[in-house]
PDB file of C-alpha atoms in Angstrom:
ATOM      1  CA  UNK A   1      23.150   8.485 -53.422  1.00 71.00           C
ATOM      2  CA  UNK A   2      25.766  11.169 -53.034  1.00 82.00           C
ATOM      3  CA  UNK A   3      24.938  13.815 -50.461  1.00 93.00           C
ATOM      4  CA  UNK A   4      24.556  17.536 -50.916  1.00 97.00           C
ATOM      5  CA  UNK A   5      27.808  19.120 -52.022  1.00 97.00           C
ATOM      6  CA  UNK A   6      28.881  22.715 -51.653  1.00 98.00           C
ATOM      7  CA  UNK A   7      31.783  24.543 -53.231  1.00 97.00           C
ATOM      8  CA  UNK A   8      34.034  26.090 -52.260  1.00 97.00           C
ATOM      9  CA  UNK A   9      34.347  24.890 -48.672  1.00 97.00           C
ATOM     10  CA  UNK A  10      36.287  27.927 -47.525  1.00 97.00           C
ATOM     11  CA  UNK A  11      36.456  31.442 -48.858  1.00 96.00           C
ATOM     12  CA  UNK A  12      38.193  34.623 -47.760  1.00 97.00           C
ATOM     13  CA  UNK A  13      37.070  37.926 -49.205  1.00 97.00           C
ATOM     14  CA  UNK A  14      37.476  41.596 -48.375  1.00 97.00           C
ATOM     15  CA  UNK A  15      34.782  44.141 -47.707  1.00 97.00           C
ATOM     16  CA  UNK A  16      33.078  45.431 -50.815  1.00 97.00           C
ATOM     17  CA  UNK A  17      33.789  42.358 -52.906  1.00 97.00           C
ATOM     18  CA  UNK A  18      31.149  39.950 -54.096  1.00 97.00           C
ATOM     19  CA  UNK A  19      31.020  36.179 -53.762  1.00 98.00           C
ATOM     20  CA  UNK A  20      29.201  33.265 -55.374  1.00 98.00           C
ATOM     21  CA  UNK A  21      28.608  29.992 -53.568  1.00 98.00           C
ATOM     22  CA  UNK A  22      27.474  26.803 -55.252  1.00 98.00           C
ATOM     23  CA  UNK A  23      25.285  23.924 -54.124  1.00 98.00           C
ATOM     24  CA  UNK A  24      24.563  20.595 -55.812  1.00 98.00           C
ATOM     25  CA  UNK A  25      21.538  18.827 -54.337  1.00 97.00           C
ATOM     26  CA  UNK A  26      20.976  15.140 -53.928  1.00 96.00           C
ATOM     27  CA  UNK A  27      20.025  13.588 -57.238  1.00 94.00           C
ATOM     28  CA  UNK A  28      16.264  13.814 -57.745  1.00 91.00           C
ATOM     29  CA  UNK A  29      15.774  16.562 -55.184  1.00 93.00           C
ATOM     30  CA  UNK A  30      14.111  19.603 -56.648  1.00 92.00           C
ATOM     31  CA  UNK A  31      14.020  21.968 -53.702  1.00 93.00           C
ATOM     32  CA  UNK A  32      17.134  23.812 -52.543  1.00 95.00           C
ATOM     33  CA  UNK A  33      17.236  26.056 -49.498  1.00 96.00           C
ATOM     34  CA  UNK A  34      20.007  28.265 -48.153  1.00 98.00           C
ATOM     35  CA  UNK A  35      20.781  29.147 -44.548  1.00 98.00           C
ATOM     36  CA  UNK A  36      23.241  31.408 -42.826  1.00 98.00           C
ATOM     37  CA  UNK A  37      24.764  30.167 -39.579  1.00 96.00           C
ATOM     38  CA  UNK A  38      26.500  32.577 -37.211  1.00 95.00           C
ATOM     39  CA  UNK A  39      27.353  32.333 -33.496  1.00 92.00           C
ATOM     40  CA  UNK A  40      25.179  35.330 -32.728  1.00 90.00           C
ATOM     41  CA  UNK A  41      22.090  34.716 -34.856  1.00 92.00           C
ATOM     42  CA  UNK A  42      22.187  30.950 -35.207  1.00 93.00           C
ATOM     43  CA  UNK A  43      20.661  29.334 -38.271  1.00 96.00           C
ATOM     44  CA  UNK A  44      18.641  31.714 -40.394  1.00 97.00           C
ATOM     45  CA  UNK A  45      16.732  30.954 -43.565  1.00 96.00           C
ATOM     46  CA  UNK A  46      17.881  32.881 -46.635  1.00 97.00           C
ATOM     47  CA  UNK A  47      15.741  31.571 -49.507  1.00 94.00           C
ATOM     48  CA  UNK A  48      14.325  28.488 -51.164  1.00 94.00           C
ATOM     49  CA  UNK A  49      14.184  27.523 -54.818  1.00 94.00           C
ATOM     50  CA  UNK A  50      12.103  24.980 -56.651  1.00 92.00           C
ATOM     51  CA  UNK A  51      12.109  24.437 -60.408  1.00 90.00           C
ATOM     52  CA  UNK A  52      14.242  27.549 -60.920  1.00 93.00           C
ATOM     53  CA  UNK A  53      11.744  29.731 -59.016  1.00 93.00           C
ATOM     54  CA  UNK A  54      12.300  31.401 -55.683  1.00 93.00           C
ATOM     55  CA  UNK A  55       9.345  30.411 -53.546  1.00 92.00           C
ATOM     56  CA  UNK A  56      10.327  31.866 -50.211  1.00 91.00           C
ATOM     57  CA  UNK A  57      12.757  34.451 -48.932  1.00 94.00           C
ATOM     58  CA  UNK A  58      14.041  35.243 -45.479  1.00 93.00           C
ATOM     59  CA  UNK A  59      14.649  38.622 -43.945  1.00 94.00           C
ATOM     60  CA  UNK A  60      17.976  39.489 -45.560  1.00 96.00           C
ATOM     61  CA  UNK A  61      18.982  42.565 -47.555  1.00 96.00           C
ATOM     62  CA  UNK A  62      18.873  42.584 -51.328  1.00 95.00           C
ATOM     63  CA  UNK A  63      22.644  42.054 -51.439  1.00 97.00           C
ATOM     64  CA  UNK A  64      21.835  38.386 -50.933  1.00 97.00           C
ATOM     65  CA  UNK A  65      20.473  36.717 -54.022  1.00 97.00           C
ATOM     66  CA  UNK A  66      20.279  33.292 -55.519  1.00 97.00           C
ATOM     67  CA  UNK A  67      19.230  31.251 -58.453  1.00 97.00           C
ATOM     68  CA  UNK A  68      18.546  27.685 -59.424  1.00 97.00           C
ATOM     69  CA  UNK A  69      19.389  25.977 -62.677  1.00 96.00           C
ATOM     70  CA  UNK A  70      17.382  23.441 -64.644  1.00 95.00           C
ATOM     71  CA  UNK A  71      19.435  20.597 -63.144  1.00 94.00           C
ATOM     72  CA  UNK A  72      18.421  21.830 -59.644  1.00 94.00           C
ATOM     73  CA  UNK A  73      21.923  23.075 -58.836  1.00 97.00           C
ATOM     74  CA  UNK A  74      21.799  26.382 -57.044  1.00 98.00           C
ATOM     75  CA  UNK A  75      24.036  29.358 -56.472  1.00 98.00           C
ATOM     76  CA  UNK A  76      23.839  32.191 -54.024  1.00 98.00           C
ATOM     77  CA  UNK A  77      25.520  35.522 -54.441  1.00 98.00           C
ATOM     78  CA  UNK A  78      26.394  38.162 -51.918  1.00 97.00           C
ATOM     79  CA  UNK A  79      27.373  41.542 -53.291  1.00 95.00           C
ATOM     80  CA  UNK A  80      29.184  44.373 -51.537  1.00 96.00           C
ATOM     81  CA  UNK A  81      30.371  42.147 -48.715  1.00 97.00           C
ATOM     82  CA  UNK A  82      30.294  43.407 -45.154  1.00 97.00           C
ATOM     83  CA  UNK A  83      32.192  42.112 -42.123  1.00 97.00           C
ATOM     84  CA  UNK A  84      28.920  40.831 -40.708  1.00 96.00           C
ATOM     85  CA  UNK A  85      28.475  38.500 -43.667  1.00 97.00           C
ATOM     86  CA  UNK A  86      31.173  36.245 -42.250  1.00 98.00           C
ATOM     87  CA  UNK A  87      29.345  33.015 -41.580  1.00 98.00           C
ATOM     88  CA  UNK A  88      28.851  29.401 -42.491  1.00 97.00           C
ATOM     89  CA  UNK A  89      26.459  29.186 -45.413  1.00 98.00           C
ATOM     90  CA  UNK A  90      24.507  25.965 -45.561  1.00 98.00           C
ATOM     91  CA  UNK A  91      22.594  24.549 -48.448  1.00 97.00           C
ATOM     92  CA  UNK A  92      19.880  21.935 -48.013  1.00 96.00           C
ATOM     93  CA  UNK A  93      17.915  19.907 -50.507  1.00 95.00           C
ATOM     94  CA  UNK A  94      14.672  18.003 -50.272  1.00 92.00           C
ATOM     95  CA  UNK A  95      12.426  15.992 -52.566  1.00 86.00           C
ATOM     96  CA  UNK A  96       9.658  18.509 -51.887  1.00 76.00           C
ATOM     97  CA  UNK A  97       6.861  16.014 -52.022  1.00 64.00           C
ATOM     98  CA  UNK A  98       4.797  18.029 -49.564  1.00 63.00           C
ATOM     99  CA  UNK A  99       6.643  21.241 -48.814  1.00 61.00           C
ATOM    100  CA  UNK A 100       7.588  20.103 -45.333  1.00 67.00           C
ATOM    101  CA  UNK A 101      10.002  17.407 -46.346  1.00 78.00           C
ATOM    102  CA  UNK A 102      13.127  16.442 -44.503  1.00 84.00           C
ATOM    103  CA  UNK A 103      16.002  18.704 -45.468  1.00 89.00           C
ATOM    104  CA  UNK A 104      19.399  17.189 -46.215  1.00 94.00           C
ATOM    105  CA  UNK A 105      22.235  19.552 -45.495  1.00 97.00           C
ATOM    106  CA  UNK A 106      25.559  20.068 -47.161  1.00 97.00           C
ATOM    107  CA  UNK A 107      28.818  20.617 -45.289  1.00 96.00           C
ATOM    108  CA  UNK A 108      28.632  24.364 -45.753  1.00 97.00           C
ATOM    109  CA  UNK A 109      30.862  27.089 -47.133  1.00 98.00           C
ATOM    110  CA  UNK A 110      32.793  29.033 -44.525  1.00 97.00           C
ATOM    111  CA  UNK A 111      32.982  32.667 -45.681  1.00 98.00           C
ATOM    112  CA  UNK A 112      35.347  35.052 -43.949  1.00 98.00           C
ATOM    113  CA  UNK A 113      35.133  38.737 -44.804  1.00 97.00           C
ATOM    114  CA  UNK A 114      38.177  40.827 -43.881  1.00 96.00           C
TER     115      UNK A 114
ATOM    116  CA  UNK B   1       5.231  34.787 -36.349  1.00 81.00           C
ATOM    117  CA  UNK B   2       6.803  31.400 -35.992  1.00 88.00           C
ATOM    118  CA  UNK B   3       9.419  30.933 -33.315  1.00 93.00           C
ATOM    119  CA  UNK B   4      11.385  28.091 -31.767  1.00 97.00           C
ATOM    120  CA  UNK B   5      12.917  28.392 -28.323  1.00 97.00           C
ATOM    121  CA  UNK B   6      15.568  26.165 -26.819  1.00 97.00           C
ATOM    122  CA  UNK B   7      16.132  27.549 -23.339  1.00 96.00           C
ATOM    123  CA  UNK B   8      19.377  25.737 -22.562  1.00 96.00           C
ATOM    124  CA  UNK B   9      22.598  26.589 -24.366  1.00 96.00           C
ATOM    125  CA  UNK B  10      24.456  23.774 -22.657  1.00 97.00           C
ATOM    126  CA  UNK B  11      23.298  20.574 -21.018  1.00 98.00           C
ATOM    127  CA  UNK B  12      25.961  18.608 -19.210  1.00 97.00           C
ATOM    128  CA  UNK B  13      25.254  15.076 -17.959  1.00 97.00           C
ATOM    129  CA  UNK B  14      27.115  11.921 -17.027  1.00 97.00           C
ATOM    130  CA  UNK B  15      27.039   8.770 -19.079  1.00 97.00           C
ATOM    131  CA  UNK B  16      23.984   6.682 -18.238  1.00 97.00           C
ATOM    132  CA  UNK B  17      21.959   9.619 -16.966  1.00 98.00           C
ATOM    133  CA  UNK B  18      18.627  10.574 -18.549  1.00 97.00           C
ATOM    134  CA  UNK B  19      18.599  13.450 -20.973  1.00 97.00           C
ATOM    135  CA  UNK B  20      15.876  15.922 -21.857  1.00 97.00           C
ATOM    136  CA  UNK B  21      16.525  18.748 -24.297  1.00 98.00           C
ATOM    137  CA  UNK B  22      13.722  21.261 -24.231  1.00 97.00           C
ATOM    138  CA  UNK B  23      12.059  22.838 -27.228  1.00 97.00           C
ATOM    139  CA  UNK B  24       9.062  25.147 -27.275  1.00 97.00           C
ATOM    140  CA  UNK B  25       7.501  26.628 -30.352  1.00 96.00           C
ATOM    141  CA  UNK B  26       5.157  29.400 -31.301  1.00 94.00           C
ATOM    142  CA  UNK B  27       2.871  28.834 -34.269  1.00 90.00           C
ATOM    143  CA  UNK B  28      -0.864  29.129 -34.538  1.00 83.00           C
ATOM    144  CA  UNK B  29      -1.357  26.332 -37.051  1.00 83.00           C
ATOM    145  CA  UNK B  30      -0.192  22.724 -37.229  1.00 83.00           C
ATOM    146  CA  UNK B  31       3.573  22.677 -37.509  1.00 88.00           C
ATOM    147  CA  UNK B  32       5.973  19.986 -38.540  1.00 89.00           C
ATOM    148  CA  UNK B  33       8.641  19.599 -35.853  1.00 92.00           C
ATOM    149  CA  UNK B  34      12.148  18.241 -36.276  1.00 93.00           C
ATOM    150  CA  UNK B  35      15.264  17.598 -34.260  1.00 95.00           C
ATOM    151  CA  UNK B  36      18.527  18.021 -36.135  1.00 96.00           C
ATOM    152  CA  UNK B  37      21.927  17.067 -34.722  1.00 96.00           C
ATOM    153  CA  UNK B  38      25.403  18.237 -35.573  1.00 95.00           C
ATOM    154  CA  UNK B  39      28.267  16.067 -34.348  1.00 95.00           C
ATOM    155  CA  UNK B  40      31.750  17.530 -34.211  1.00 93.00           C
ATOM    156  CA  UNK B  41      33.091  18.222 -37.717  1.00 91.00           C
ATOM    157  CA  UNK B  42      30.028  16.682 -39.351  1.00 93.00           C
ATOM    158  CA  UNK B  43      27.165  18.193 -41.261  1.00 94.00           C
ATOM    159  CA  UNK B  44      23.774  18.960 -39.823  1.00 95.00           C
ATOM    160  CA  UNK B  45      21.582  15.871 -40.058  1.00 93.00           C
ATOM    161  CA  UNK B  46      18.055  14.911 -39.182  1.00 92.00           C
ATOM    162  CA  UNK B  47      17.674  13.028 -35.913  1.00 94.00           C
ATOM    163  CA  UNK B  48      13.920  12.637 -35.941  1.00 91.00           C
ATOM    164  CA  UNK B  49      10.664  14.293 -36.956  1.00 89.00           C
ATOM    165  CA  UNK B  50       7.433  14.107 -35.051  1.00 85.00           C
ATOM    166  CA  UNK B  51       5.320  12.813 -37.905  1.00 78.00           C
ATOM    167  CA  UNK B  52       7.342   9.611 -38.203  1.00 76.00           C
ATOM    168  CA  UNK B  53       7.137   8.836 -34.477  1.00 72.00           C
ATOM    169  CA  UNK B  54      10.377   6.864 -34.717  1.00 76.00           C
ATOM    170  CA  UNK B  55      13.008   6.334 -32.068  1.00 78.00           C
ATOM    171  CA  UNK B  56      16.449   7.086 -33.426  1.00 83.00           C
ATOM    172  CA  UNK B  57      19.604   6.206 -31.472  1.00 90.00           C
ATOM    173  CA  UNK B  58      17.383   5.810 -28.415  1.00 91.00           C
ATOM    174  CA  UNK B  59      16.001   9.350 -28.683  1.00 94.00           C
ATOM    175  CA  UNK B  60      12.286  10.097 -28.711  1.00 93.00           C
ATOM    176  CA  UNK B  61      10.275  13.288 -28.893  1.00 93.00           C
ATOM    177  CA  UNK B  62       6.574  13.839 -28.411  1.00 87.00           C
ATOM    178  CA  UNK B  63       4.697  16.778 -29.791  1.00 89.00           C
ATOM    179  CA  UNK B  64       2.586  18.377 -27.060  1.00 90.00           C
ATOM    180  CA  UNK B  65       0.278  20.817 -28.783  1.00 87.00           C
ATOM    181  CA  UNK B  66      -1.214  22.016 -25.510  1.00 90.00           C
ATOM    182  CA  UNK B  67       2.158  23.076 -24.161  1.00 91.00           C
ATOM    183  CA  UNK B  68       3.556  23.792 -27.659  1.00 93.00           C
ATOM    184  CA  UNK B  69       6.580  21.690 -26.842  1.00 94.00           C
ATOM    185  CA  UNK B  70       8.654  19.048 -28.587  1.00 95.00           C
ATOM    186  CA  UNK B  71      11.195  17.960 -25.996  1.00 96.00           C
ATOM    187  CA  UNK B  72      13.871  15.433 -26.942  1.00 96.00           C
ATOM    188  CA  UNK B  73      14.488  12.612 -24.495  1.00 95.00           C
ATOM    189  CA  UNK B  74      16.807   9.696 -24.007  1.00 96.00           C
ATOM    190  CA  UNK B  75      16.741   7.463 -20.930  1.00 96.00           C
ATOM    191  CA  UNK B  76      20.468   6.689 -20.810  1.00 97.00           C
ATOM    192  CA  UNK B  77      22.963   9.105 -22.356  1.00 97.00           C
ATOM    193  CA  UNK B  78      26.062   7.832 -24.138  1.00 97.00           C
ATOM    194  CA  UNK B  79      29.313   9.716 -24.714  1.00 97.00           C
ATOM    195  CA  UNK B  80      28.729   9.555 -28.467  1.00 96.00           C
ATOM    196  CA  UNK B  81      25.547  11.597 -27.977  1.00 97.00           C
ATOM    197  CA  UNK B  82      27.682  14.663 -27.316  1.00 98.00           C
ATOM    198  CA  UNK B  83      26.746  17.107 -30.058  1.00 98.00           C
ATOM    199  CA  UNK B  84      24.803  20.238 -30.895  1.00 97.00           C
ATOM    200  CA  UNK B  85      21.049  19.679 -31.091  1.00 98.00           C
ATOM    201  CA  UNK B  86      18.673  21.956 -32.950  1.00 97.00           C
ATOM    202  CA  UNK B  87      14.926  21.943 -32.776  1.00 97.00           C
ATOM    203  CA  UNK B  88      13.257  23.172 -35.970  1.00 96.00           C
ATOM    204  CA  UNK B  89       9.807  23.912 -37.275  1.00 93.00           C
ATOM    205  CA  UNK B  90       8.305  23.986 -40.728  1.00 90.00           C
ATOM    206  CA  UNK B  91       4.751  24.697 -41.766  1.00 84.00           C
ATOM    207  CA  UNK B  92       2.364  24.278 -44.637  1.00 78.00           C
ATOM    208  CA  UNK B  93       2.908  27.034 -47.156  1.00 78.00           C
ATOM    209  CA  UNK B  94       6.415  27.691 -45.890  1.00 79.00           C
ATOM    210  CA  UNK B  95       7.992  25.927 -48.847  1.00 81.00           C
ATOM    211  CA  UNK B  96      10.519  23.958 -46.844  1.00 83.00           C
ATOM    212  CA  UNK B  97      11.541  26.971 -44.757  1.00 89.00           C
ATOM    213  CA  UNK B  98      12.928  25.714 -41.462  1.00 92.00           C
ATOM    214  CA  UNK B  99      12.857  27.899 -38.388  1.00 95.00           C
ATOM    215  CA  UNK B 100      15.567  26.806 -35.995  1.00 97.00           C
ATOM    216  CA  UNK B 101      16.028  27.231 -32.305  1.00 97.00           C
ATOM    217  CA  UNK B 102      19.359  28.519 -31.022  1.00 97.00           C
ATOM    218  CA  UNK B 103      20.535  25.013 -30.282  1.00 97.00           C
ATOM    219  CA  UNK B 104      21.591  23.122 -27.172  1.00 97.00           C
ATOM    220  CA  UNK B 105      25.020  21.652 -26.756  1.00 97.00           C
ATOM    221  CA  UNK B 106      24.834  18.280 -25.043  1.00 98.00           C
ATOM    222  CA  UNK B 107      27.993  17.199 -23.272  1.00 98.00           C
ATOM    223  CA  UNK B 108      28.024  13.638 -21.937  1.00 98.00           C
ATOM    224  CA  UNK B 109      30.854  12.977 -19.517  1.00 97.00           C
ATOM    225  CA  UNK B 110      32.319   9.538 -18.736  1.00 95.00           C
TER     226      UNK B 110
END
C-alpha cells in the first residue's frame, strides 16, 4: 500500500496570510491526526478526524482548523499566520480499530513564516 | 494530565555497546506505549509498541507500571541505529492522540 502523503512538502508564507495543508491517508485508514513539530516544543497533537468528524483537539488557538472529506483525505488550515507557526506539520493515519492503533506518519509539510 | 518524559537529549555510545533510552510516563490509567524512530531524512515510523511485545531490529522495551517506565534497550548498538527516538503514549478515549516525549538522539560511533 502507498504510505501517507502530504502536499505541499515545503511552503513559505508571510505573516498574516493563511495556509492550507493536505494529507492523504493510507488506503482503508479512517482516522487522520495532525501534529506540529518544532525544535522548542517537540511533537504536539493538533487534532484528529474520523469519518469527517473531529474527535479530539489539542491545545492550539482557533486559527488552527481542519476537516476531513468522505474519502478520508484531510486538510488543515492556519489563518493569520504568525512567525511562531513555522514548523513541520505531520499527518498520521491509522485504521482506528481500537482508538489506540499504530499511527503511520507522512513526510510532513515544512512551513516557514516570514 | 498525561505526560511523557525522556530525560536525555543525546545519548552517545560506541558500536557494540549496550544502549538504554529512558522513558517515563505519567498517566493514571492503563496507557498504550510506543517507541517511534526517525532516521535522517526519513519519516517518523513505529519501532515497537508494548502490547505486541516484539523485538524489532534487536530493540526491546518492557512496560514497568510500578515505575511508570518504558525504557528502550538494545544489547549491542550498531551505527545504523543512529537516529532520533521518541517515546509516545496513547490512552483509551484519546482517539488516537499521541503524547510524545521530547526525544533522544542516539549517536553510535564506530
